Amino acid sequence: MNKIKAILIVAVAAIVLVSCGGVSNKTIIRHQKMEEGVESPTTIEELKDAIKKYQERVADVQLAQSQIGIWYKILGTRYLDNKMYGEALKAFQEALTYYPDNQNLYYYVGVCAGYMSHAALDYNASGNNEVKYNYLKLAEEAYLRAIAIEDRYVRALYGLGVLYVFELDEPEKAIPHLEKALSIDTKNLDTMFVLARAYYSSYEFDKAIEMYDKIIETTKSDDTKKTAEENKKIVLDATL
C-alpha cells in the first residue's frame, strides 16, 4: 500500500512538473535511471535486468495514471453534486485524457456544458452570445460522442433530445434519439413528454397526441396525467 501511494505521488509530481515546463523529459529519465540503478546496460544479464526493472516501472506508471483518472472522475461528480458545473467540467475534461473512450465521462461533459450555457451571459452587451452557443455545441458533441461509444445509452439519448428541443431549437433532430431512448426504456415518462414536444414543434400533431395519450395511459400520477391532458388540448387546438 505504501508503495502504491509513493508511486502515485511521484506520478502526480512528474505530471505537474512536465505540464508546467519545469522539468524536461530527459531530466525525468535521468532520475529514473538513478532510481532503478540502470545506466547503460551492455551484457545479456544487464540488459535482461534493465528490461525487467523498466517493465515494472511502466506497470507502476500505468497503475498511477489509471488511479488519477478515476480520482478526476470522482472529483467531477462531487463538483456536479454541489452544482459547481464549471469546476466539474474541468475535472471531467482531465479524466478524459486518461479514459478517452468512457461514455459516462462524455455524458457528464454534456450535462455540465448545458448548465454552463445558462450562466454564459452576454456581459459585453454585444447582442451576440457566442460563449453560450459554444457551450451548447460542446454539449451536443459530448452527447453524440457518448452515443457513438454506446448507442443504447439512454441518458445521453435523452440529454441530446432535451438539448435539441429546448436549447438549440432543432426538434426534428431530437426525434430519432428520443424514439430510440423510448424503445429501450419504454415507460420513461420524461422521455415521452420531450418526444411529444418534439413532435408538436415539428408539426407532427398526430404523433404528439398519440404520445400524450400514451402518457395518460401509463402514468399513475394525477398531476402528470393532468399535465399530459392539458398539453394534448394545446395540440388539438393547433390542428383546428
Short mmCIF file of C-alpha atoms in Angstrom, two decimals:
data_model
loop_
_atom_site.label_atom_id
_atom_site.label_comp_id
_atom_site.label_asym_id
_atom_site.label_seq_id
_atom_site.Cartn_x
_atom_site.Cartn_y
_atom_site.Cartn_z
CA MET A 1 0.00 0.00 0.00
CA ASN A 2 2.80 2.40 0.87
CA LYS A 3 4.47 1.58 -2.45
CA ILE A 4 1.30 2.42 -4.35
CA LYS A 5 0.99 5.74 -2.52
CA ALA A 6 4.59 6.56 -3.32
CA ILE A 7 4.09 5.69 -6.98
CA LEU A 8 1.06 7.96 -7.19
CA ILE A 9 2.89 10.85 -5.57
CA VAL A 10 5.81 10.50 -7.98
CA ALA A 11 3.49 10.24 -10.98
CA VAL A 12 1.49 13.31 -9.98
CA ALA A 13 4.66 15.29 -9.35
CA ALA A 14 6.05 14.32 -12.74
CA ILE A 15 2.83 15.29 -14.49
CA VAL A 16 2.75 18.66 -12.75
CA LEU A 17 6.40 19.43 -13.41
CA VAL A 18 6.24 18.50 -17.09
CA SER A 19 2.99 20.37 -17.68
CA CYS A 20 4.44 23.46 -16.05
CA GLY A 21 7.59 23.25 -18.13
CA GLY A 22 9.72 22.92 -15.01
CA VAL A 23 11.41 19.63 -15.82
CA SER A 24 12.32 18.12 -19.18
CA ASN A 25 11.68 14.52 -20.17
CA LYS A 26 15.45 13.95 -20.22
CA THR A 27 15.68 15.02 -16.58
CA ILE A 28 12.90 12.62 -15.60
CA ILE A 29 14.57 9.77 -17.50
CA ARG A 30 17.89 10.55 -15.81
CA HIS A 31 16.27 10.40 -12.37
CA GLN A 32 14.54 7.15 -13.28
CA LYS A 33 17.88 5.63 -14.28
CA MET A 34 19.40 6.71 -10.97
CA GLU A 35 16.45 5.30 -9.04
CA GLU A 36 16.49 1.95 -10.83
CA GLY A 37 20.27 1.67 -10.89
CA VAL A 38 20.27 1.26 -14.68
CA GLU A 39 22.67 3.35 -16.74
CA SER A 40 23.98 1.79 -19.97
CA PRO A 41 23.49 -1.99 -19.92
CA THR A 42 25.73 -3.95 -22.28
CA THR A 43 25.88 -7.59 -21.23
CA ILE A 44 23.00 -10.03 -21.64
CA GLU A 45 22.38 -10.14 -17.92
CA GLU A 46 22.50 -6.34 -17.61
CA LEU A 47 20.06 -5.96 -20.49
CA LYS A 48 17.66 -8.53 -19.01
CA ASP A 49 17.86 -6.80 -15.65
CA ALA A 50 17.21 -3.38 -17.24
CA ILE A 51 14.18 -4.71 -19.15
CA LYS A 52 12.71 -6.23 -16.01
CA LYS A 53 13.18 -3.04 -13.99
CA TYR A 54 11.64 -0.82 -16.68
CA GLN A 55 8.73 -3.18 -17.21
CA GLU A 56 7.95 -2.81 -13.53
CA ARG A 57 8.28 0.97 -13.87
CA VAL A 58 5.81 1.03 -16.80
CA ALA A 59 3.34 -1.07 -14.81
CA ASP A 60 3.69 1.30 -11.85
CA VAL A 61 3.07 4.37 -14.01
CA GLN A 62 0.05 2.74 -15.68
CA LEU A 63 -1.41 1.96 -12.27
CA ALA A 64 -0.83 5.53 -11.10
CA GLN A 65 -2.36 7.08 -14.20
CA SER A 66 -5.37 4.79 -14.00
CA GLN A 67 -6.00 5.85 -10.42
CA ILE A 68 -5.53 9.55 -11.23
CA GLY A 69 -8.16 9.28 -13.98
CA ILE A 70 -10.61 7.69 -11.54
CA TRP A 71 -9.95 10.43 -8.99
CA TYR A 72 -10.65 13.13 -11.58
CA LYS A 73 -13.97 11.44 -12.35
CA ILE A 74 -14.88 11.27 -8.65
CA LEU A 75 -13.85 14.91 -8.22
CA GLY A 76 -16.05 15.87 -11.16
CA THR A 77 -19.09 14.09 -9.72
CA ARG A 78 -18.52 15.79 -6.35
CA TYR A 79 -18.47 19.19 -8.05
CA LEU A 80 -21.56 18.19 -10.05
CA ASP A 81 -23.42 17.20 -6.87
CA ASN A 82 -22.64 20.66 -5.49
CA LYS A 83 -23.78 22.35 -8.73
CA MET A 84 -20.28 23.66 -9.40
CA TYR A 85 -20.61 22.95 -13.10
CA GLY A 86 -17.56 24.87 -14.33
CA GLU A 87 -15.19 23.03 -11.99
CA ALA A 88 -16.92 19.73 -12.75
CA LEU A 89 -16.43 20.30 -16.47
CA LYS A 90 -12.69 20.85 -15.94
CA ALA A 91 -12.40 17.67 -13.87
CA PHE A 92 -14.23 15.53 -16.44
CA GLN A 93 -12.06 17.01 -19.20
CA GLU A 94 -8.97 15.90 -17.29
CA ALA A 95 -10.47 12.45 -16.68
CA LEU A 96 -10.98 12.06 -20.42
CA THR A 97 -7.25 12.40 -21.00
CA TYR A 98 -6.91 9.11 -19.11
CA TYR A 99 -10.12 7.45 -20.31
CA PRO A 100 -10.91 8.87 -23.79
CA ASP A 101 -13.40 6.09 -24.60
CA ASN A 102 -15.56 6.34 -21.49
CA GLN A 103 -19.14 7.18 -22.50
CA ASN A 104 -20.09 8.25 -18.98
CA LEU A 105 -17.46 10.98 -18.96
CA TYR A 106 -18.77 12.39 -22.25
CA TYR A 107 -22.30 12.32 -20.84
CA TYR A 108 -21.17 14.31 -17.81
CA VAL A 109 -19.38 16.80 -20.05
CA GLY A 110 -22.67 17.26 -21.93
CA VAL A 111 -24.58 17.87 -18.70
CA CYS A 112 -22.03 20.37 -17.38
CA ALA A 113 -21.77 22.23 -20.69
CA GLY A 114 -25.56 22.52 -20.83
CA TYR A 115 -25.68 24.08 -17.38
CA MET A 116 -22.75 26.38 -18.15
CA SER A 117 -24.60 27.69 -21.21
CA HIS A 118 -27.22 29.09 -18.83
CA ALA A 119 -24.54 31.04 -16.97
CA ALA A 120 -22.89 32.34 -20.14
CA LEU A 121 -24.43 35.81 -20.19
CA ASP A 122 -23.65 38.47 -22.77
CA TYR A 123 -21.73 40.60 -20.29
CA ASN A 124 -20.44 42.89 -23.04
CA ALA A 125 -23.99 43.51 -24.27
CA SER A 126 -22.81 42.77 -27.79
CA GLY A 127 -26.08 41.15 -28.82
CA ASN A 128 -24.20 38.01 -29.84
CA ASN A 129 -23.66 35.47 -27.07
CA GLU A 130 -21.08 33.27 -28.72
CA VAL A 131 -19.97 31.76 -25.42
CA LYS A 132 -23.42 30.32 -24.73
CA TYR A 133 -23.64 28.85 -28.23
CA ASN A 134 -20.20 27.26 -27.85
CA TYR A 135 -21.23 25.57 -24.61
CA LEU A 136 -24.38 24.23 -26.29
CA LYS A 137 -22.38 22.85 -29.21
CA LEU A 138 -19.92 21.29 -26.75
CA ALA A 139 -22.85 19.58 -25.02
CA GLU A 140 -24.11 18.32 -28.37
CA GLU A 141 -20.70 16.97 -29.35
CA ALA A 142 -20.25 15.27 -25.98
CA TYR A 143 -23.65 13.55 -26.09
CA LEU A 144 -23.05 12.39 -29.66
CA ARG A 145 -19.65 11.01 -28.65
CA ALA A 146 -21.23 9.12 -25.74
CA ILE A 147 -23.82 7.61 -28.09
CA ALA A 148 -21.15 6.70 -30.63
CA ILE A 149 -19.42 4.65 -27.93
CA GLU A 150 -22.65 3.12 -26.55
CA ASP A 151 -25.57 3.51 -28.93
CA ARG A 152 -28.14 2.36 -26.33
CA TYR A 153 -27.05 4.90 -23.72
CA VAL A 154 -30.50 6.18 -22.69
CA ARG A 155 -29.33 9.09 -20.55
CA ALA A 156 -27.21 10.51 -23.38
CA LEU A 157 -30.03 9.98 -25.91
CA TYR A 158 -32.44 11.79 -23.60
CA GLY A 159 -29.95 14.59 -22.84
CA LEU A 160 -29.38 15.15 -26.54
CA GLY A 161 -33.13 15.25 -27.14
CA VAL A 162 -33.63 17.88 -24.45
CA LEU A 163 -30.76 19.91 -25.91
CA TYR A 164 -32.25 19.89 -29.41
CA VAL A 165 -35.81 20.65 -28.29
CA PHE A 166 -35.31 23.27 -25.60
CA GLU A 167 -31.89 24.81 -26.23
CA LEU A 168 -30.93 24.60 -29.91
CA ASP A 169 -34.49 24.77 -31.28
CA GLU A 170 -33.93 21.82 -33.59
CA PRO A 171 -36.75 19.47 -32.55
CA GLU A 172 -36.60 17.40 -35.73
CA LYS A 173 -33.06 16.30 -34.77
CA ALA A 174 -34.29 15.21 -31.35
CA ILE A 175 -36.96 12.83 -32.60
CA PRO A 176 -34.83 9.82 -33.68
CA HIS A 177 -32.75 9.96 -30.50
CA LEU A 178 -35.80 10.20 -28.23
CA GLU A 179 -37.62 7.46 -30.13
CA LYS A 180 -34.63 5.17 -29.65
CA ALA A 181 -34.41 6.03 -25.95
CA LEU A 182 -38.10 5.21 -25.56
CA SER A 183 -37.69 1.91 -27.43
CA ILE A 184 -35.15 0.93 -24.77
CA ASP A 185 -36.82 2.42 -21.69
CA THR A 186 -40.44 2.04 -22.78
CA LYS A 187 -42.14 3.62 -19.76
CA ASN A 188 -39.91 6.65 -19.24
CA LEU A 189 -42.41 9.48 -18.83
CA ASP A 190 -39.79 12.24 -19.06
CA THR A 191 -38.73 10.96 -22.47
CA MET A 192 -42.38 10.74 -23.56
CA PHE A 193 -43.01 14.38 -22.65
CA VAL A 194 -39.93 15.64 -24.50
CA LEU A 195 -40.72 13.47 -27.52
CA ALA A 196 -44.31 14.73 -27.59
CA ARG A 197 -42.98 18.28 -27.50
CA ALA A 198 -40.56 17.47 -30.34
CA TYR A 199 -43.43 16.10 -32.44
CA TYR A 200 -45.54 19.19 -31.71
CA SER A 201 -42.70 21.58 -32.55
CA SER A 202 -42.09 19.67 -35.80
CA TYR A 203 -45.82 19.92 -36.71
CA GLU A 204 -46.33 16.17 -36.34
CA PHE A 205 -49.53 16.75 -34.38
CA ASP A 206 -50.97 13.23 -34.69
CA LYS A 207 -47.84 11.70 -33.20
CA ALA A 208 -47.82 14.30 -30.41
CA ILE A 209 -51.42 13.45 -29.50
CA GLU A 210 -50.61 9.75 -29.59
CA MET A 211 -47.68 10.28 -27.26
CA TYR A 212 -49.75 12.29 -24.75
CA ASP A 213 -52.36 9.52 -24.82
CA LYS A 214 -49.61 7.04 -24.02
CA ILE A 215 -48.53 9.16 -21.05
CA ILE A 216 -52.11 9.31 -19.79
CA GLU A 217 -52.39 5.53 -20.05
CA THR A 218 -49.02 4.87 -18.42
CA THR A 219 -48.81 7.28 -15.50
CA LYS A 220 -50.22 6.64 -12.06
CA SER A 221 -49.79 10.28 -11.03
CA ASP A 222 -52.82 12.51 -11.22
CA ASP A 223 -50.64 15.61 -11.71
CA THR A 224 -48.73 14.01 -14.58
CA LYS A 225 -51.98 12.89 -16.19
CA LYS A 226 -53.41 16.39 -15.87
CA THR A 227 -50.32 17.94 -17.47
CA ALA A 228 -50.49 15.48 -20.36
CA GLU A 229 -54.18 16.23 -20.89
CA GLU A 230 -53.54 19.99 -20.89
CA ASN A 231 -50.72 19.59 -23.41
CA LYS A 232 -52.86 17.34 -25.56
CA LYS A 233 -55.55 20.03 -25.68
CA ILE A 234 -52.97 22.56 -26.90
CA VAL A 235 -52.03 20.23 -29.73
CA LEU A 236 -55.68 19.59 -30.62
CA ASP A 237 -56.35 23.31 -30.72
CA ALA A 238 -53.40 23.74 -33.09
CA THR A 239 -54.98 21.30 -35.54
CA LEU A 240 -58.21 23.29 -35.83
#
